CSV table of C-alpha atoms and ligand atoms in Angstrom, one decimal:
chain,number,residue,atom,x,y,z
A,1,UNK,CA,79.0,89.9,-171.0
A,2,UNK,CA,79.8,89.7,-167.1
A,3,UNK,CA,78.5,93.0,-166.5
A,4,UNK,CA,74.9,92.3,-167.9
A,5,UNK,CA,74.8,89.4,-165.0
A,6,UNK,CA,74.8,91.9,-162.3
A,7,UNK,CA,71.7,93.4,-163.7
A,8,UNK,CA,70.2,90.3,-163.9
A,9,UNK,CA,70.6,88.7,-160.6
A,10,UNK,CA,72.1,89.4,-157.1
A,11,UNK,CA,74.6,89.1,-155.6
A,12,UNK,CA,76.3,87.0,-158.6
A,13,UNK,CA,78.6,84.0,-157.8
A,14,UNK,CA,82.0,83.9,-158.8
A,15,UNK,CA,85.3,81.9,-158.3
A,16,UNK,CA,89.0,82.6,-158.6
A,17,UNK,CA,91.4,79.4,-159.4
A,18,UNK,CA,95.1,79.3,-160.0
A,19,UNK,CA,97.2,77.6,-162.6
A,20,UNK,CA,98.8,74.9,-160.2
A,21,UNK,CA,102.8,75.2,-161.0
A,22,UNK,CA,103.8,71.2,-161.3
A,23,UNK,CA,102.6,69.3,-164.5
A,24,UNK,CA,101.0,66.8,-162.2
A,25,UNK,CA,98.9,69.4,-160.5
A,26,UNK,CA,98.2,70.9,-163.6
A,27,UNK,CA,96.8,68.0,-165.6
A,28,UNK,CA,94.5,67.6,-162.7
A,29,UNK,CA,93.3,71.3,-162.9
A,30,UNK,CA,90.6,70.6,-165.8
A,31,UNK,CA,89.2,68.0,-163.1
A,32,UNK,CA,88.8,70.8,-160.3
A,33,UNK,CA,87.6,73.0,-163.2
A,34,UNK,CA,84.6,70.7,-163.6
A,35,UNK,CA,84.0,69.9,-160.2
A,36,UNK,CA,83.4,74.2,-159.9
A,37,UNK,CA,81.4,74.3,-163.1
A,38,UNK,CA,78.8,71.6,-161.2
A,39,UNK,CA,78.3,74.7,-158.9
A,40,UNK,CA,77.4,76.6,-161.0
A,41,UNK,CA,79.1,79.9,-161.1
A,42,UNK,CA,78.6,83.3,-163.1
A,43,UNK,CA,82.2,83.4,-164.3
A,44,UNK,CA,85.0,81.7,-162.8
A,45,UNK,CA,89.0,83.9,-162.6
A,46,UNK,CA,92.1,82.5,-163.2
A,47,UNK,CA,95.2,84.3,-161.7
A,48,UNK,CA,98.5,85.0,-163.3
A,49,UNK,CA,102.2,85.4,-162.4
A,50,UNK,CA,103.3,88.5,-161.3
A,51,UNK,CA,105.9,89.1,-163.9
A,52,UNK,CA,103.6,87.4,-166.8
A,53,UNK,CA,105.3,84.3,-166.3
A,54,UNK,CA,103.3,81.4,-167.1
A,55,UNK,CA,100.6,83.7,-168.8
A,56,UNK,CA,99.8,80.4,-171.0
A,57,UNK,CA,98.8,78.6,-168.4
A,58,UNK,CA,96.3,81.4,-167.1
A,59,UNK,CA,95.1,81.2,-170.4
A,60,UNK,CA,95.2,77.4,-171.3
A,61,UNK,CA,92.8,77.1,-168.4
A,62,UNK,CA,90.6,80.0,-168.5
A,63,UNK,CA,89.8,78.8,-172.3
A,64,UNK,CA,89.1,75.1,-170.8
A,65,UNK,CA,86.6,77.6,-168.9
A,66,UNK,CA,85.1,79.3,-171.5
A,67,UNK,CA,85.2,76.8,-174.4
A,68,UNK,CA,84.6,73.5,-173.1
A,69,UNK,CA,82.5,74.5,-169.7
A,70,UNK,CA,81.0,77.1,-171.6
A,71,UNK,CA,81.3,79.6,-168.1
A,72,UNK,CA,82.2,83.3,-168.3
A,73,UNK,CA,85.9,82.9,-167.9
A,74,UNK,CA,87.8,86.0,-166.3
A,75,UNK,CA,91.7,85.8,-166.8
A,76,UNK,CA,93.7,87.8,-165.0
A,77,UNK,CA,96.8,89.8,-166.6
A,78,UNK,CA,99.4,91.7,-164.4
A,79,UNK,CA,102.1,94.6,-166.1
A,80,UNK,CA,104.4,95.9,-164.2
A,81,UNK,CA,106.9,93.6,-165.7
A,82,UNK,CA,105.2,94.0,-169.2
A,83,UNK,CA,106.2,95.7,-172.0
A,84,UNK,CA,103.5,97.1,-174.5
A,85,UNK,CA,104.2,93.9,-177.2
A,86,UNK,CA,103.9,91.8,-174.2
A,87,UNK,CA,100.5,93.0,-173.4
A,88,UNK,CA,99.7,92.7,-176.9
A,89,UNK,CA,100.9,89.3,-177.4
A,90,UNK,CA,98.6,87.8,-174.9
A,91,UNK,CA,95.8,89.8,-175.4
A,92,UNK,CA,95.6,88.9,-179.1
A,93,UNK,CA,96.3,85.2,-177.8
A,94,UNK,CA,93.2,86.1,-175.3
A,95,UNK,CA,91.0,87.3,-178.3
A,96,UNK,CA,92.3,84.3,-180.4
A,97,UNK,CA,91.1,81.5,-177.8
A,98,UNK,CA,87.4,84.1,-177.7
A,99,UNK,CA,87.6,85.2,-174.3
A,100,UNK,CA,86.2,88.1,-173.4
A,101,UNK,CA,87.3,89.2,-170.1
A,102,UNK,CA,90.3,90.6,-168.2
A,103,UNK,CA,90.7,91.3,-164.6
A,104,UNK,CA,93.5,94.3,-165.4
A,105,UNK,CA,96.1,95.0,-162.8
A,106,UNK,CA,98.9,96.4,-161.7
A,107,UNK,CA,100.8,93.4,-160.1
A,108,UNK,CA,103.6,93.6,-157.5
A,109,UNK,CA,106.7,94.7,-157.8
A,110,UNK,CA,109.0,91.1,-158.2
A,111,UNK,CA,111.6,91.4,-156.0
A,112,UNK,CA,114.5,91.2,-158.7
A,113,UNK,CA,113.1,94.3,-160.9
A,114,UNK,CA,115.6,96.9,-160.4
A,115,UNK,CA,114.4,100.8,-159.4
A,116,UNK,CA,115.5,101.6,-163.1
A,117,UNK,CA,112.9,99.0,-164.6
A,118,UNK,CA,110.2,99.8,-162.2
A,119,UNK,CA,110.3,103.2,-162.9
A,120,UNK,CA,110.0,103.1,-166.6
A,121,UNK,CA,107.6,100.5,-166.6
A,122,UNK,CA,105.4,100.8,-169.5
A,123,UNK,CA,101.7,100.9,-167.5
A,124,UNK,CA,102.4,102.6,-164.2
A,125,UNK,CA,98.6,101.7,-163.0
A,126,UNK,CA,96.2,99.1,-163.6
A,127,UNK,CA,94.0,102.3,-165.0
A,128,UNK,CA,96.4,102.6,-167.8
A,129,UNK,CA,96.6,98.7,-168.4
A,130,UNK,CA,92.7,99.3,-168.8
A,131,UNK,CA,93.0,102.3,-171.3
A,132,UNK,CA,94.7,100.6,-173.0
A,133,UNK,CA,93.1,97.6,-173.4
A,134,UNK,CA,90.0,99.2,-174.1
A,135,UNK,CA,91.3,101.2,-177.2
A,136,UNK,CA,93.1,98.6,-178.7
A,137,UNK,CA,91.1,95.5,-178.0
A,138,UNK,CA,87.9,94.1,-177.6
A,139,UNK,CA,88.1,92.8,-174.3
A,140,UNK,CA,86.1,93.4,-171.2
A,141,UNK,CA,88.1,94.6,-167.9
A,142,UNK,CA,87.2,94.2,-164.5
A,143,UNK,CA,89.3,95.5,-161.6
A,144,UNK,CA,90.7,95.3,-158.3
A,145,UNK,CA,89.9,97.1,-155.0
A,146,UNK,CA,91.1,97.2,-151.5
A,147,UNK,CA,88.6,97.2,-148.5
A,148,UNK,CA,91.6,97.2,-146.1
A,149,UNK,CA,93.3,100.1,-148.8
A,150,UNK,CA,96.3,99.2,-150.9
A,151,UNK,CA,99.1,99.2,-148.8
A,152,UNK,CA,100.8,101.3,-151.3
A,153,UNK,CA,98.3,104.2,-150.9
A,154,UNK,CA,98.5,106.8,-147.8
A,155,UNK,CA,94.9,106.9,-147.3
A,156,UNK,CA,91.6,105.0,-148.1
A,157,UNK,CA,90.9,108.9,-149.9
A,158,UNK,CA,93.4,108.6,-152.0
A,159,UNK,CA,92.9,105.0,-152.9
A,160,UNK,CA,89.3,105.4,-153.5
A,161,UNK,CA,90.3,108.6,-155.7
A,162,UNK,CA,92.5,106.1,-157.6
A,163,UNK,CA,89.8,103.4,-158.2
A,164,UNK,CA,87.9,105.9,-159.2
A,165,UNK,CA,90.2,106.6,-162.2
A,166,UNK,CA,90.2,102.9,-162.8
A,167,UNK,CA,86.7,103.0,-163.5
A,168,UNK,CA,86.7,105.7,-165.9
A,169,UNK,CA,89.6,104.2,-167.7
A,170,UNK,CA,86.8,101.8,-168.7
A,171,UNK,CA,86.2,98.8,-166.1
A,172,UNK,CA,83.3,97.3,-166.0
A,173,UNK,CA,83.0,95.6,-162.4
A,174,UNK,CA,85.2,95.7,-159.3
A,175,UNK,CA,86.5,92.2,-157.5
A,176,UNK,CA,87.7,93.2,-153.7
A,177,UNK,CA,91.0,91.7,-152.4
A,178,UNK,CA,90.0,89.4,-149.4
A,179,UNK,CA,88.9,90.0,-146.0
A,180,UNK,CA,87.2,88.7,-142.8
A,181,UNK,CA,85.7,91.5,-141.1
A,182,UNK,CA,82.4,92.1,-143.3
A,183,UNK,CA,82.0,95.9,-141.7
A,184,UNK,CA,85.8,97.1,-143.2
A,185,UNK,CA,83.5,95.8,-147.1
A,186,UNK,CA,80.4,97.2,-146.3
A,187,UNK,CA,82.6,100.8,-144.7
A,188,UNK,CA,84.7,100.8,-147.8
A,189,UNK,CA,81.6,100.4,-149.7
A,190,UNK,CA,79.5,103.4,-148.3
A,191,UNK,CA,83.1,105.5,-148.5
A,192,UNK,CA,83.5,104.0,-152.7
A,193,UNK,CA,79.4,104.9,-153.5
A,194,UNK,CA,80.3,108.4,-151.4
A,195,UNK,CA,83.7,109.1,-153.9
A,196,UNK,CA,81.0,108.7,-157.1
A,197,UNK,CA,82.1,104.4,-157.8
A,198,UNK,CA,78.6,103.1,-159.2
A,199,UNK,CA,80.0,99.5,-160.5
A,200,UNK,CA,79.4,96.2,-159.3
A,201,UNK,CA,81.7,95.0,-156.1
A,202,UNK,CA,81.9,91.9,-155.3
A,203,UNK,CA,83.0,90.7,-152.7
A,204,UNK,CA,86.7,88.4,-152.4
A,205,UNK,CA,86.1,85.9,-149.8
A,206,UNK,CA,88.6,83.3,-148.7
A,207,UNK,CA,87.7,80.2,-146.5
A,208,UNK,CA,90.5,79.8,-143.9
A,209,UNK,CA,90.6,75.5,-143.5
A,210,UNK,CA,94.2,75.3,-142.8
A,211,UNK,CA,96.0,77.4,-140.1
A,212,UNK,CA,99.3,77.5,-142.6
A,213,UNK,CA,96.8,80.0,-144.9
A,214,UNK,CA,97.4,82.5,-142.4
A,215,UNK,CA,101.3,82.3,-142.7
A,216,UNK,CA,101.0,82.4,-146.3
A,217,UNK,CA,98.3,83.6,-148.1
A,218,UNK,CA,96.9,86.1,-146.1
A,219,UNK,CA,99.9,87.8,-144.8
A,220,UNK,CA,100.6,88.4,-148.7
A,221,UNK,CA,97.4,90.1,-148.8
A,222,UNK,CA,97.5,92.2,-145.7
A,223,UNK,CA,94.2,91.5,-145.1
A,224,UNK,CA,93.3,91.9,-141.1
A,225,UNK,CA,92.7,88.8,-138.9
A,226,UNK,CA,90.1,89.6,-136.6
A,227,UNK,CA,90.0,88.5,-133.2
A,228,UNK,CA,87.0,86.1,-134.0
A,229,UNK,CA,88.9,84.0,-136.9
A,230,UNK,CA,92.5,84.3,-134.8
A,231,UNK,CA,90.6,82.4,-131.6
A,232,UNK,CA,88.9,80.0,-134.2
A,233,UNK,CA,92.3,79.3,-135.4
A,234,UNK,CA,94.2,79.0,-131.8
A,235,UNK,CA,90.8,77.1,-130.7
A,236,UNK,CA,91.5,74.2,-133.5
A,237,UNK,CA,95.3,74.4,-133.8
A,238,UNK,CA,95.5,71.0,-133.0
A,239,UNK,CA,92.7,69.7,-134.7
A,240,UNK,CA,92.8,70.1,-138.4
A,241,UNK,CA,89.1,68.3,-139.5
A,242,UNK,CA,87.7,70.7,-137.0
A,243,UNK,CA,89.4,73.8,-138.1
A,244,UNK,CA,88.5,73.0,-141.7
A,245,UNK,CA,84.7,72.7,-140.4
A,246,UNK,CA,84.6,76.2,-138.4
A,247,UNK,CA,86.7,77.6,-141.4
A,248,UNK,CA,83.6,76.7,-143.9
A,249,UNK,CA,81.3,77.8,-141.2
A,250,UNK,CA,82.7,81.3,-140.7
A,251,UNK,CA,82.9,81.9,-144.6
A,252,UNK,CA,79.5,80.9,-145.2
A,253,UNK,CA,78.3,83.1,-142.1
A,254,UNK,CA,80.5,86.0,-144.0
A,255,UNK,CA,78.9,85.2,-146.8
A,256,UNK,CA,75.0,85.5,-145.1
A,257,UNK,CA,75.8,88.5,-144.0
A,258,UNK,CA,76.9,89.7,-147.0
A,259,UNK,CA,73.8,88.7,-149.0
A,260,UNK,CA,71.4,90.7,-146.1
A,261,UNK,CA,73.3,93.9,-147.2
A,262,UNK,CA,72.5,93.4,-150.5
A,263,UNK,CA,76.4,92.6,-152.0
A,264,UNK,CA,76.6,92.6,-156.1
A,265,UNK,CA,78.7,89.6,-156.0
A,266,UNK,CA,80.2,86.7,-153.8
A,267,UNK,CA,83.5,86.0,-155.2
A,268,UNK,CA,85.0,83.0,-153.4
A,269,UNK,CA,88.8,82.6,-153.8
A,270,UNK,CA,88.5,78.7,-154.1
A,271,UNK,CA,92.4,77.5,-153.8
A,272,UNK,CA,91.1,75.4,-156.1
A,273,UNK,CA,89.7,73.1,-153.9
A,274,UNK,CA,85.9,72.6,-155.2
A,275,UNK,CA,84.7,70.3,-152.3
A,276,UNK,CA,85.3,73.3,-149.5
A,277,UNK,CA,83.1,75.9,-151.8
A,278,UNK,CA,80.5,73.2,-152.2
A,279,UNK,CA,80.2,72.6,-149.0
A,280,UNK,CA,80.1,76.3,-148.5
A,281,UNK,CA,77.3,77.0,-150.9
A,282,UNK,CA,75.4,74.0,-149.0
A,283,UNK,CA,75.4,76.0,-145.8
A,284,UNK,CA,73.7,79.0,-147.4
B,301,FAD,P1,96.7,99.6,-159.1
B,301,FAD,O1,95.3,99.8,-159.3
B,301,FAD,O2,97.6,100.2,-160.1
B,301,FAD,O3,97.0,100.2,-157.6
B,301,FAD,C1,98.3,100.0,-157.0
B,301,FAD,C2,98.6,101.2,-156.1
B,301,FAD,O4,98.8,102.4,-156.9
B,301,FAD,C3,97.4,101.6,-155.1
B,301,FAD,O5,98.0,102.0,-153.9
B,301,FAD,C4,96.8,102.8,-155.8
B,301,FAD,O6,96.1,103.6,-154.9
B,301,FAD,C5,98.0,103.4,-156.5
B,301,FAD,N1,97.6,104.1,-157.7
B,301,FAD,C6,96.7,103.8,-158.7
B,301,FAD,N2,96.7,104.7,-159.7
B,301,FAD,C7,97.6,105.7,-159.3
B,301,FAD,C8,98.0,106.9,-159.9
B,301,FAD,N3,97.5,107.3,-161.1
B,301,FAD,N4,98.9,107.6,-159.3
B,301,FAD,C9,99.5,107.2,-158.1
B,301,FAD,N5,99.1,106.1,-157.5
B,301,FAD,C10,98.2,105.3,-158.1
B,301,FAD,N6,98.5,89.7,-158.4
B,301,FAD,C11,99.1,88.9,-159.3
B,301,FAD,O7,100.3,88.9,-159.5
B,301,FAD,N7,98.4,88.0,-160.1
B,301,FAD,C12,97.0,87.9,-160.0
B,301,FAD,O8,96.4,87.1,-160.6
B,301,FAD,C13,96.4,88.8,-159.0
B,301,FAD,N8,95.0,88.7,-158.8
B,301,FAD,C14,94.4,89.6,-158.0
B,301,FAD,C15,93.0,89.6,-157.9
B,301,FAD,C16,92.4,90.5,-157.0
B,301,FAD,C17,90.9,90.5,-156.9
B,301,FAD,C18,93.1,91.4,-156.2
B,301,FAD,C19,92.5,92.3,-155.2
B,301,FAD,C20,94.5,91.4,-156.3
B,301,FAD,C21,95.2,90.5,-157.2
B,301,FAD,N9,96.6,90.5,-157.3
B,301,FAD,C22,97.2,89.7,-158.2
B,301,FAD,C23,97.4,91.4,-156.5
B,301,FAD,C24,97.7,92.8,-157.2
B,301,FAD,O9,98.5,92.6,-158.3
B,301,FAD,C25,98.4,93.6,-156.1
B,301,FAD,O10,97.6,94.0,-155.1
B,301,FAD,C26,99.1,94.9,-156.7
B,301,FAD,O11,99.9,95.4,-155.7
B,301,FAD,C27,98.1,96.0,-157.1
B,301,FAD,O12,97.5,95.7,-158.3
B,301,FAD,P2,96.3,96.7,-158.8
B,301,FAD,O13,95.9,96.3,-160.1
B,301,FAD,O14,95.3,96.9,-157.7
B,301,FAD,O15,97.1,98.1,-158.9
């Protein structure tokens, strides 16, 4: 199981990959899946559509993961568009295809669920998704957290109060959302062990190669752009190789720093590029 690793070894090493939408892109997925398994990770994540859309692709690949590279594979599963049988459905698909692990969450609201539907939503939290796994399957969860806070949630205290009662709902280990400032982890770190969160953290970190990441990805993650990685990126607008370079660079410097305060577990959100976290497991 994933959470024995973390006894065994620190920090741990861990990747998230997504199911690429096109059928071209997604043939080609197994390839990037072997190029990662070369690098030998823990476990790898696959992510899954907000609304549960597409959840057989999440799980056509995390299998390829588990059964064919023999790596702990992590699917993801989101509910707020879920009904119960829904969640059933693909967790007894899960356990059919003998994968063990679920990173349990909440999911955003989509933009077309009506007030009505998102207030009678059958799991209201990612704890209840997790109850509820854990008493009517044998899956392992793991869990989100938010260094920055969810932007949901009036106050890191009440987050962390939350994540607290996602842990007792039965997760096993915690994956953070991304950042680039390693002092708002380690902060949200001291403030989690203060609040009584013993589990394993690792630690989500995103290389920034392109500056169209920060338009996209990031912004849906409110994550903070420091003033270091917003200079990088105005210092290399113009010069894409370069950017790509310093982008590696300042991931595996986060990364360094990360390991000499004694992180559970590097979890590198790979975009599913394998060559840019090869190269940045070479520079540490
Ligand atoms: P929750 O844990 O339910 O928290 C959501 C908010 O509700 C927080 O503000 C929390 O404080 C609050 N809350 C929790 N419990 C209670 C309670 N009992 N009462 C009142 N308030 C409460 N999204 C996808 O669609 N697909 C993915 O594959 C995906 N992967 C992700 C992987 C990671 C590592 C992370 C960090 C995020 C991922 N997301 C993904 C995004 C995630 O779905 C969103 O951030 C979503 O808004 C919150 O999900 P959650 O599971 O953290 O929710």
């Amino acid at each position: 199981m994933i959470k024995d690793i973390f006894n065994e070894k620190k920090p741990t090493l861990s990747f998230e990959v997504f199911p690429p939408k096109k059928e071209d892109d997604f043939a080609n997925a197994f390839a990037v899946m072997d190029k990662l398994a070369v690098l030998k990770p823990d476990f790898i994540s696959v992510t899954y559509g907000a609304g549960g859309s597409k959840s057989k692709r999440t799980l056509e690949i995390a299998s390829y993961i588990q059964n064919q590279l023999h790596i702990n594979a992590l699917a993801h599963m989101t509910c707020v568009g879920s009904k119960k049988e829904d969640i059933d459905a693909v967790a007894a698909q899960m356990e059919k295809e003998d994968l063990k692990h679920v990173l349990a969450l909440r999911g955003d609201r989509p933009a077309d669920m009506s007030d009505e539907q998102y207030n009678s939503r059958a799991f209201a939290h990612a704890s209840d998704l997790i109850a509820y796994l854990k008493e009517t399957t044998s899956l392992h969860a793991a869990g989100a957290c938010y260094p920055e806070k969810h932007f949901e949630a009036k106050s890191m205290e009440e987050d962390l109060q939350h994540l607290k009662e996602k842990c007792e709902a039965g997760a096993e280990f915690l994956i953070t959302q991304l950042f680039f400032d390693n002092d708002s982890f380690l902060r949200f770190r001291e403030a989690a062990r203060k609040a009584g969160i013993t589990l394993p953290i690792c630690a989500g970190i995103m290389p920034i190669t392109t500056a169209k990441q920060i338009g996209t990805t990031v912004s849906l993650s409110g994550s903070a752009v420091p003033k270091k990685m917003a200079d990088m990126i105005a210092a290399y607008a113009d010069n894409p190789a370069d950017l790509r370079k310093a982008g590696i660079e300042y991931a595996a410097e986060q990364i360094r720093g990360l390991k000499a305060e004694g992180v559970d577990g590097i979890h590198i959100y790979t975009m599913n590029r394998p060559k840019v976290a090869a190269e940045i497991l070479d520079l540490i």
